[in-house]
Each structure stands twice: as C-alpha cells, then as structure tokens.
Amino acid sequence: MERKLQTETLCIQAGYSPASGEPRQIPIVQSTTFQYATSEDMGKLFDLEADGYFYSRLANPTCDAVAAKIAALEGGTAAMLTGSGQAATFLTVFNIASCGDHIISSSAIYGGSFNLFSVTMKRMGIQVTFVDPDCTEEALNAAFQENTKLVFGETIANPALTVLDIEKFARAAHTHGVPLIVDNTFATPVNCRPLEWGADIVTNSTTKYMDGHGAALGGVIVDGGKFDWTKYPEKFPGLCTPDESYHGVTYTERFGLAGAFITKCTAQLMRDLGCVQSPQNAFYLNLGLESLPFRMRQHCANAQRIAEFLQNHPRVAWVRYCGLPSDPYYALARKYMPNGACGVISFGLKDGRKGAEEFMKRLRLGAIETHVADSRTCCLHPASSTHRQMTDAELDAAGVGADLIRLSCGLENAEDLLADLRQALEG
C-alpha cells in the first residue's frame, strides 16, 4: 500500500513532477495562448474531449500545477485558482446558485463576503439568510427553504475569530440535500482540513497565509468530489443537465463527482467572468506553500504568547483567541485544529473605540494594513476601515464590535512584538 504523504512533503512535492531534463521548479508559462498543428486538435479541447491548453483565461500549466498541490493539501479531487479570495467565494456560490435561489451563511464571516452576499448577490436575485454560528441545530434547520442551494461558513471567522462547528453545519446541509462550503483561509489545510469533517467544497484566499509574504493576490476553490449532485438534479440543473453554452455537455456525466464542479466552474464561469490568477502570481504562491507548515507553527506560537499577555493586561477589556482555555471556542478549536489555529487575535480595550484609535497610532512594529496573515505583523481597527460600510447592528451580528482590534502576529521575535504592544498600550 502506497504511503500517504504528510503535509510538509505535499507542500514541497505535490502538483508537479518534472520528467528527466525538465525544470525542477514549476515553470512560469507566461503565455496567453497555445499553438496547435490542426483545428481538429484544438476542437477536441473546446469539446472537453482532450486534456491540454488553448487560452490562459481557462487554464494554464503553472496555475494548474499549483491548484493540484492545494487540492492534495486539502484532500480534494480538483481545484481551480482565481484572481482573489473574493473571486473564489463568488464563483463557488454562483456555480450552484442563481437568480431566484436562496443560500444560508454564518453571520460571522469576512466583511467583504458579508457584503457580497447581502448586497451584490441580492441584486442578482440570490437571497441569503444569515445564522448565528452558535445557533442550535433546530434554529439552523429552520433557516432552510425549498430553494436553498448551499450553506457557507468560515473555519475561523475573519475578524470575529469564531470557530465553525463544521460537523453541525455539514449535518444540516446534507439533511436538506445541499453542500457545505467552508472558507479555510485562517486555518489553512496545515491546521484544519474541513473536507475530512463533512464539508464538500473549500475555498481559500491564497493572498493570506498560503502566499504569506504580501506578494500576490489570489484565491482557490477545492472540490471534495463526494457530494452527489445527481441525487438532486432538480436542485442543481447546471451540473446535471446539458450546458448549451458548452456544446451540450452534462458535467456530472462527463466528469463524474470528482470533476464536475470544478470543470463547470472553469468552462463556464471563468470563461465568462475571467477572474483568473496570473501564472506569475501562481509561481509566487507556490514559493509560499513550500514553507507554509513551518510558518504556521511560528504564527501560532507568537499568537499564543501575545494572547496570554493581552489577557492579563489591565487596559484590555477582552481577548478572543481560540488557543486560550478561557475562550468560548477553545473546545471546538481543540477538536478541529489540535495542532494550532492561526496567528490572528481580536481584542478590545476598556476605553472602547477611542482607546482602539489611540492604540493604533502608537504601534511601531505592527503595521496598519488591510492585510492579514502575513510574515509581518499587521494590525487593523475594522469598524473604521474594512467594515465601515456596516451598521452597528450588522457589526454586532458579525461579531465585529466598534472596539475590536484585529492583530495578525507575524514571524518576528515574540519578545520584540510584546515590547511594541506594551508601549502602545501604556503610552
């Protein structure tokens, strides 16, 4: 029996195996198009009857190799890179839901995703019901409608840092015949593999920990290949009936459960919307992936030290970090992420919004950025920046109060970071 490779090995070896005399590093195929000897050869590609490349908006060798590596890391059967994490979320949902449909989402999600669902996709005719991630199974089941097509949540919510009970949400989704989609950006497949806990599709903003160096925007969609779309053909006609925009192909018949979702997402949505990740960005992403397991250990170690410091500081009103035994999500984090969660901490000061604004002005090592999950420590006051479009009620529902500070612990020496925080707090 072939040995199952561990995460550290997959981060180095998966996705690309050069033949004799070929480049050891994944080559950057910086070409928009690909040449063929005959129209018949190219026609087979357009009919999805042969493997290959004809235009980089649909597929590119560099991007495919990196996508295959991430699929292996998440334990999925197929993956597709996108131009951003936001694009990955949108394409994943829009690949299943369309005008007149309904989706369910945890209310504790990234503000950009909240806005995507509640405003932009609502304008497209897709309705959303937000549920408290801590709701009972009865309340969760009550949110489903006849036209519900999927359930969405984040492993660790950004920036509320709630931990999703994946098994609870998966049970509800599968009871109603729909897939569970989980954004795994903060945990990464190093610390959690949602597909192993019942999720059906996983997304990541590769801009964050996977890249890890603030170098390249990107996203990824990974299909677990286990959700049986054919059991519910009336719910998922896009996957179970002929696609007249692509030569009448029925994706589940041609590509099976392992490939139908990603093939449709590529051949239909990426073709029409074009939010592709560039091969150059995919190359940078692959460099980040090679060190991901080792970086995550340091991110988590630094965050644990800093969370413990903040918890005991007299100016700090509260700390949210699921590595703290006092955190309400500690038990769920130990269940789903026993080796560590992430490097991001949320906390509030006793002086509220005013204290948060003063604290941000005094930081030196911690850079004020919209970014998170980087090798460099960065800090954000969401209520006055990324989440400023949300009302106070929406902020509270998403777990992002006006006093909340999001601190993303980088790879610096923990003592240096603690010294910076101490001077910023004590001013």
Short mmCIF file of N, CA, C and O in Angstrom, two decimals, residues 179-257:
data_model
loop_
_atom_site.label_atom_id
_atom_site.label_comp_id
_atom_site.label_asym_id
_atom_site.label_seq_id
_atom_site.Cartn_x
_atom_site.Cartn_y
_atom_site.Cartn_z
N PRO A 179 -24.77 21.23 -0.41
CA PRO A 179 -23.38 21.14 0.05
C PRO A 179 -23.03 22.21 1.09
O PRO A 179 -23.64 23.28 1.13
N LEU A 180 -22.00 21.90 1.88
CA LEU A 180 -21.43 22.87 2.80
C LEU A 180 -20.12 23.39 2.20
O LEU A 180 -19.24 22.60 1.84
N ILE A 181 -20.02 24.70 2.09
CA ILE A 181 -18.81 25.36 1.60
C ILE A 181 -18.13 26.04 2.77
O ILE A 181 -18.77 26.78 3.52
N VAL A 182 -16.84 25.79 2.94
CA VAL A 182 -16.10 26.37 4.07
C VAL A 182 -14.89 27.14 3.55
O VAL A 182 -14.08 26.61 2.79
N ASP A 183 -14.81 28.39 3.97
CA ASP A 183 -13.63 29.22 3.72
C ASP A 183 -12.59 28.87 4.79
O ASP A 183 -12.79 29.12 5.97
N ASN A 184 -11.46 28.32 4.36
CA ASN A 184 -10.45 27.78 5.27
C ASN A 184 -9.21 28.68 5.35
O ASN A 184 -8.13 28.22 5.73
N THR A 185 -9.37 29.96 5.02
CA THR A 185 -8.22 30.86 4.88
C THR A 185 -7.37 30.96 6.14
O THR A 185 -6.15 30.86 6.07
N PHE A 186 -7.99 31.17 7.30
CA PHE A 186 -7.21 31.41 8.51
C PHE A 186 -6.55 30.14 9.05
O PHE A 186 -5.44 30.20 9.56
N ALA A 187 -7.23 29.02 8.96
CA ALA A 187 -6.64 27.79 9.49
C ALA A 187 -5.63 27.19 8.52
O ALA A 187 -4.61 26.63 8.95
N THR A 188 -5.90 27.30 7.22
CA THR A 188 -5.14 26.65 6.15
C THR A 188 -5.23 25.13 6.31
O THR A 188 -5.51 24.63 7.40
N PRO A 189 -4.96 24.38 5.25
CA PRO A 189 -5.00 22.91 5.38
C PRO A 189 -3.93 22.35 6.30
O PRO A 189 -3.98 21.16 6.64
N VAL A 190 -2.97 23.17 6.72
CA VAL A 190 -1.98 22.72 7.69
C VAL A 190 -2.64 22.44 9.04
O VAL A 190 -2.33 21.44 9.70
N ASN A 191 -3.57 23.29 9.44
CA ASN A 191 -4.18 23.16 10.76
C ASN A 191 -5.59 22.59 10.75
O ASN A 191 -6.08 22.13 11.78
N CYS A 192 -6.26 22.64 9.59
CA CYS A 192 -7.61 22.04 9.51
C CYS A 192 -7.90 21.66 8.07
O CYS A 192 -7.60 22.42 7.14
N ARG A 193 -8.49 20.49 7.89
CA ARG A 193 -8.94 20.05 6.56
C ARG A 193 -10.45 19.82 6.64
O ARG A 193 -10.92 18.75 6.98
N PRO A 194 -11.23 20.87 6.34
CA PRO A 194 -12.68 20.79 6.52
C PRO A 194 -13.35 19.63 5.77
O PRO A 194 -14.40 19.14 6.22
N LEU A 195 -12.77 19.22 4.65
CA LEU A 195 -13.36 18.12 3.90
C LEU A 195 -13.41 16.84 4.73
O LEU A 195 -14.28 15.99 4.53
N GLU A 196 -12.47 16.68 5.66
CA GLU A 196 -12.45 15.49 6.50
C GLU A 196 -13.50 15.53 7.59
O GLU A 196 -13.77 14.52 8.24
N TRP A 197 -14.11 16.72 7.80
CA TRP A 197 -15.13 16.88 8.84
C TRP A 197 -16.53 17.04 8.26
O TRP A 197 -17.47 17.36 8.98
N GLY A 198 -16.68 16.83 6.96
CA GLY A 198 -18.01 16.86 6.36
C GLY A 198 -18.26 17.96 5.36
O GLY A 198 -19.29 17.97 4.69
N ALA A 199 -17.36 18.95 5.25
CA ALA A 199 -17.52 19.98 4.23
C ALA A 199 -17.38 19.36 2.84
O ALA A 199 -16.75 18.32 2.67
N ASP A 200 -17.98 20.00 1.85
CA ASP A 200 -17.97 19.48 0.49
C ASP A 200 -17.05 20.26 -0.44
O ASP A 200 -16.46 19.70 -1.36
N ILE A 201 -16.94 21.55 -0.21
CA ILE A 201 -16.10 22.43 -1.04
C ILE A 201 -15.37 23.38 -0.10
O ILE A 201 -15.95 23.86 0.88
N VAL A 202 -14.10 23.64 -0.39
CA VAL A 202 -13.29 24.53 0.43
C VAL A 202 -12.75 25.66 -0.44
O VAL A 202 -12.33 25.43 -1.57
N THR A 203 -12.78 26.87 0.11
CA THR A 203 -12.15 28.00 -0.56
C THR A 203 -11.04 28.54 0.34
O THR A 203 -11.05 28.33 1.56
N ASN A 204 -10.10 29.23 -0.25
CA ASN A 204 -9.05 29.93 0.49
C ASN A 204 -8.74 31.23 -0.22
O ASN A 204 -8.71 31.26 -1.47
N SER A 205 -8.48 32.27 0.54
CA SER A 205 -7.81 33.43 -0.02
C SER A 205 -6.32 33.11 0.06
O SER A 205 -5.73 33.17 1.14
N THR A 206 -5.72 32.77 -1.07
CA THR A 206 -4.30 32.42 -1.06
C THR A 206 -3.43 33.63 -0.81
O THR A 206 -2.23 33.50 -0.54
N THR A 207 -4.02 34.83 -0.89
CA THR A 207 -3.32 36.07 -0.57
C THR A 207 -2.77 36.05 0.84
O THR A 207 -1.77 36.71 1.13
N LYS A 208 -3.42 35.29 1.73
CA LYS A 208 -3.09 35.31 3.15
C LYS A 208 -1.95 34.32 3.45
O LYS A 208 -0.90 34.41 2.87
N TYR A 209 -2.17 33.38 4.35
CA TYR A 209 -1.07 32.53 4.82
C TYR A 209 -0.43 31.71 3.71
O TYR A 209 0.77 31.44 3.75
N MET A 210 -1.20 31.27 2.73
CA MET A 210 -0.62 30.42 1.69
C MET A 210 0.50 31.13 0.95
O MET A 210 1.57 30.57 0.73
N ASP A 211 0.25 32.39 0.55
CA ASP A 211 1.33 33.20 -0.01
C ASP A 211 2.27 33.64 1.10
O ASP A 211 3.48 33.42 1.03
N GLY A 212 1.71 34.28 2.12
CA GLY A 212 2.42 34.55 3.35
C GLY A 212 3.39 35.71 3.35
O GLY A 212 3.97 36.02 4.39
N HIS A 213 3.58 36.35 2.22
CA HIS A 213 4.59 37.40 2.15
C HIS A 213 4.06 38.70 1.55
O HIS A 213 4.83 39.59 1.18
N GLY A 214 2.74 38.82 1.41
CA GLY A 214 2.15 40.03 0.87
C GLY A 214 2.57 40.31 -0.56
O GLY A 214 2.66 41.48 -0.96
N ALA A 215 2.81 39.25 -1.34
CA ALA A 215 3.37 39.43 -2.68
C ALA A 215 2.33 39.33 -3.79
O ALA A 215 2.46 40.01 -4.81
N ALA A 216 1.32 38.48 -3.63
CA ALA A 216 0.44 38.20 -4.77
C ALA A 216 -0.99 37.91 -4.33
O ALA A 216 -1.22 37.06 -3.46
N LEU A 217 -1.94 38.61 -4.94
CA LEU A 217 -3.35 38.31 -4.72
C LEU A 217 -3.70 36.96 -5.33
O LEU A 217 -3.15 36.56 -6.36
N GLY A 218 -4.66 36.29 -4.71
CA GLY A 218 -5.11 35.03 -5.29
C GLY A 218 -6.14 34.33 -4.43
O GLY A 218 -6.34 34.66 -3.25
N GLY A 219 -6.84 33.38 -5.03
CA GLY A 219 -7.79 32.55 -4.33
C GLY A 219 -7.78 31.16 -4.93
O GLY A 219 -7.17 30.92 -5.98
N VAL A 220 -8.44 30.23 -4.25
CA VAL A 220 -8.52 28.85 -4.76
C VAL A 220 -9.84 28.23 -4.32
O VAL A 220 -10.36 28.54 -3.25
N ILE A 221 -10.38 27.39 -5.18
CA ILE A 221 -11.57 26.59 -4.89
C ILE A 221 -11.15 25.13 -4.97
O ILE A 221 -10.54 24.71 -5.96
N VAL A 222 -11.47 24.35 -3.94
CA VAL A 222 -11.15 22.92 -3.92
C VAL A 222 -12.44 22.13 -3.73
O VAL A 222 -13.18 22.37 -2.77
N ASP A 223 -12.69 21.18 -4.62
CA ASP A 223 -13.86 20.32 -4.51
C ASP A 223 -13.47 19.01 -3.84
O ASP A 223 -12.47 18.40 -4.21
N GLY A 224 -14.27 18.60 -2.85
CA GLY A 224 -14.01 17.32 -2.19
C GLY A 224 -14.38 16.13 -3.05
O GLY A 224 -13.94 15.00 -2.78
N GLY A 225 -15.22 16.35 -4.07
CA GLY A 225 -15.55 15.28 -5.00
C GLY A 225 -16.49 14.21 -4.46
O GLY A 225 -16.64 13.14 -5.07
N LYS A 226 -17.16 14.48 -3.33
CA LYS A 226 -18.01 13.46 -2.72
C LYS A 226 -19.50 13.82 -2.73
O LYS A 226 -20.34 12.93 -2.59
N PHE A 227 -19.82 15.10 -2.87
CA PHE A 227 -21.23 15.46 -2.86
C PHE A 227 -21.89 14.94 -4.13
O PHE A 227 -21.44 15.21 -5.24
N ASP A 228 -22.99 14.22 -3.97
CA ASP A 228 -23.66 13.58 -5.11
C ASP A 228 -24.73 14.52 -5.68
O ASP A 228 -25.89 14.49 -5.27
N TRP A 229 -24.32 15.33 -6.63
CA TRP A 229 -25.23 16.27 -7.29
C TRP A 229 -26.37 15.55 -7.99
O TRP A 229 -27.49 16.08 -8.08
N THR A 230 -26.10 14.33 -8.46
CA THR A 230 -27.09 13.60 -9.27
C THR A 230 -28.27 13.12 -8.43
O THR A 230 -29.31 12.75 -8.98
N LYS A 231 -28.16 13.14 -7.10
CA LYS A 231 -29.29 12.77 -6.25
C LYS A 231 -30.34 13.87 -6.22
O LYS A 231 -31.50 13.63 -5.86
N TYR A 232 -29.93 15.09 -6.62
CA TYR A 232 -30.83 16.24 -6.56
C TYR A 232 -30.77 17.01 -7.88
O TYR A 232 -30.44 18.21 -7.90
N PRO A 233 -31.08 16.35 -9.00
CA PRO A 233 -30.93 17.02 -10.30
C PRO A 233 -31.79 18.26 -10.45
O PRO A 233 -31.42 19.19 -11.16
N GLU A 234 -32.94 18.29 -9.76
CA GLU A 234 -33.81 19.46 -9.86
C GLU A 234 -33.21 20.66 -9.12
O GLU A 234 -33.51 21.81 -9.46
N LYS A 235 -32.36 20.40 -8.13
CA LYS A 235 -31.72 21.49 -7.39
C LYS A 235 -30.48 22.03 -8.12
O LYS A 235 -30.14 23.20 -7.99
N PHE A 236 -29.81 21.14 -8.84
CA PHE A 236 -28.54 21.51 -9.45
C PHE A 236 -28.54 21.22 -10.96
O PHE A 236 -27.74 20.43 -11.46
N PRO A 237 -29.46 21.88 -11.69
CA PRO A 237 -29.54 21.60 -13.13
C PRO A 237 -28.27 22.00 -13.88
O PRO A 237 -27.96 21.40 -14.91
N GLY A 238 -27.54 22.98 -13.38
CA GLY A 238 -26.33 23.39 -14.06
C GLY A 238 -25.27 22.31 -14.12
O GLY A 238 -24.43 22.30 -15.02
N LEU A 239 -25.33 21.38 -13.17
CA LEU A 239 -24.37 20.28 -13.14
C LEU A 239 -24.94 18.99 -13.70
O LEU A 239 -24.19 18.11 -14.12
N CYS A 240 -26.28 18.87 -13.69
CA CYS A 240 -26.91 17.60 -14.02
C CYS A 240 -27.67 17.59 -15.35
O CYS A 240 -28.22 16.55 -15.73
N THR A 241 -27.75 18.73 -16.04
CA THR A 241 -28.41 18.80 -17.35
C THR A 241 -27.45 19.42 -18.35
O THR A 241 -26.47 20.07 -17.97
N PRO A 242 -27.69 19.24 -19.64
CA PRO A 242 -26.74 19.73 -20.65
C PRO A 242 -26.54 21.24 -20.58
O PRO A 242 -27.48 22.01 -20.40
N ASP A 243 -25.28 21.65 -20.72
CA ASP A 243 -24.92 23.06 -20.76
C ASP A 243 -24.86 23.48 -22.23
O ASP A 243 -23.91 23.18 -22.94
N GLU A 244 -25.90 24.17 -22.67
CA GLU A 244 -25.99 24.54 -24.08
C GLU A 244 -24.94 25.59 -24.45
O GLU A 244 -24.64 25.77 -25.63
N SER A 245 -24.36 26.25 -23.45
CA SER A 245 -23.30 27.21 -23.74
C SER A 245 -21.95 26.53 -23.94
O SER A 245 -20.98 27.19 -24.29
N TYR A 246 -21.92 25.22 -23.69
CA TYR A 246 -20.66 24.50 -23.87
C TYR A 246 -20.94 23.14 -24.53
O TYR A 246 -20.72 22.08 -23.95
N HIS A 247 -21.47 23.20 -25.73
CA HIS A 247 -21.64 22.03 -26.59
C HIS A 247 -22.56 20.96 -25.98
O HIS A 247 -22.45 19.78 -26.30
N GLY A 248 -23.44 21.37 -25.07
CA GLY A 248 -24.40 20.43 -24.52
C GLY A 248 -23.81 19.43 -23.55
O GLY A 248 -24.45 18.40 -23.26
N VAL A 249 -22.65 19.69 -22.99
CA VAL A 249 -22.04 18.74 -22.07
C VAL A 249 -22.80 18.74 -20.74
O VAL A 249 -23.25 19.78 -20.25
N THR A 250 -23.00 17.56 -20.19
CA THR A 250 -23.55 17.40 -18.84
C THR A 250 -22.37 17.06 -17.93
O THR A 250 -21.77 15.99 -18.05
N TYR A 251 -22.05 17.96 -17.04
CA TYR A 251 -20.78 17.87 -16.31
C TYR A 251 -20.70 16.62 -15.43
O TYR A 251 -19.64 15.98 -15.35
N THR A 252 -21.78 16.26 -14.76
CA THR A 252 -21.71 15.09 -13.89
C THR A 252 -21.55 13.81 -14.69
O THR A 252 -20.90 12.87 -14.24
N GLU A 253 -22.13 13.76 -15.90
CA GLU A 253 -21.99 12.57 -16.73
C GLU A 253 -20.59 12.46 -17.32
O GLU A 253 -19.99 11.37 -17.35
N ARG A 254 -20.04 13.58 -17.80
CA ARG A 254 -18.74 13.55 -18.46
C ARG A 254 -17.58 13.43 -17.48
O ARG A 254 -16.61 12.73 -17.73
N PHE A 255 -17.69 14.12 -16.32
CA PHE A 255 -16.54 14.22 -15.43
C PHE A 255 -16.74 13.58 -14.06
O PHE A 255 -15.82 13.57 -13.25
N GLY A 256 -17.93 13.04 -13.80
CA GLY A 256 -18.17 12.38 -12.54
C GLY A 256 -18.19 13.35 -11.37
O GLY A 256 -17.99 14.56 -11.52
N LEU A 257 -18.41 12.81 -10.18
CA LEU A 257 -18.48 13.66 -9.00
C LEU A 257 -17.14 14.31 -8.69
O LEU A 257 -17.08 15.39 -8.11
#
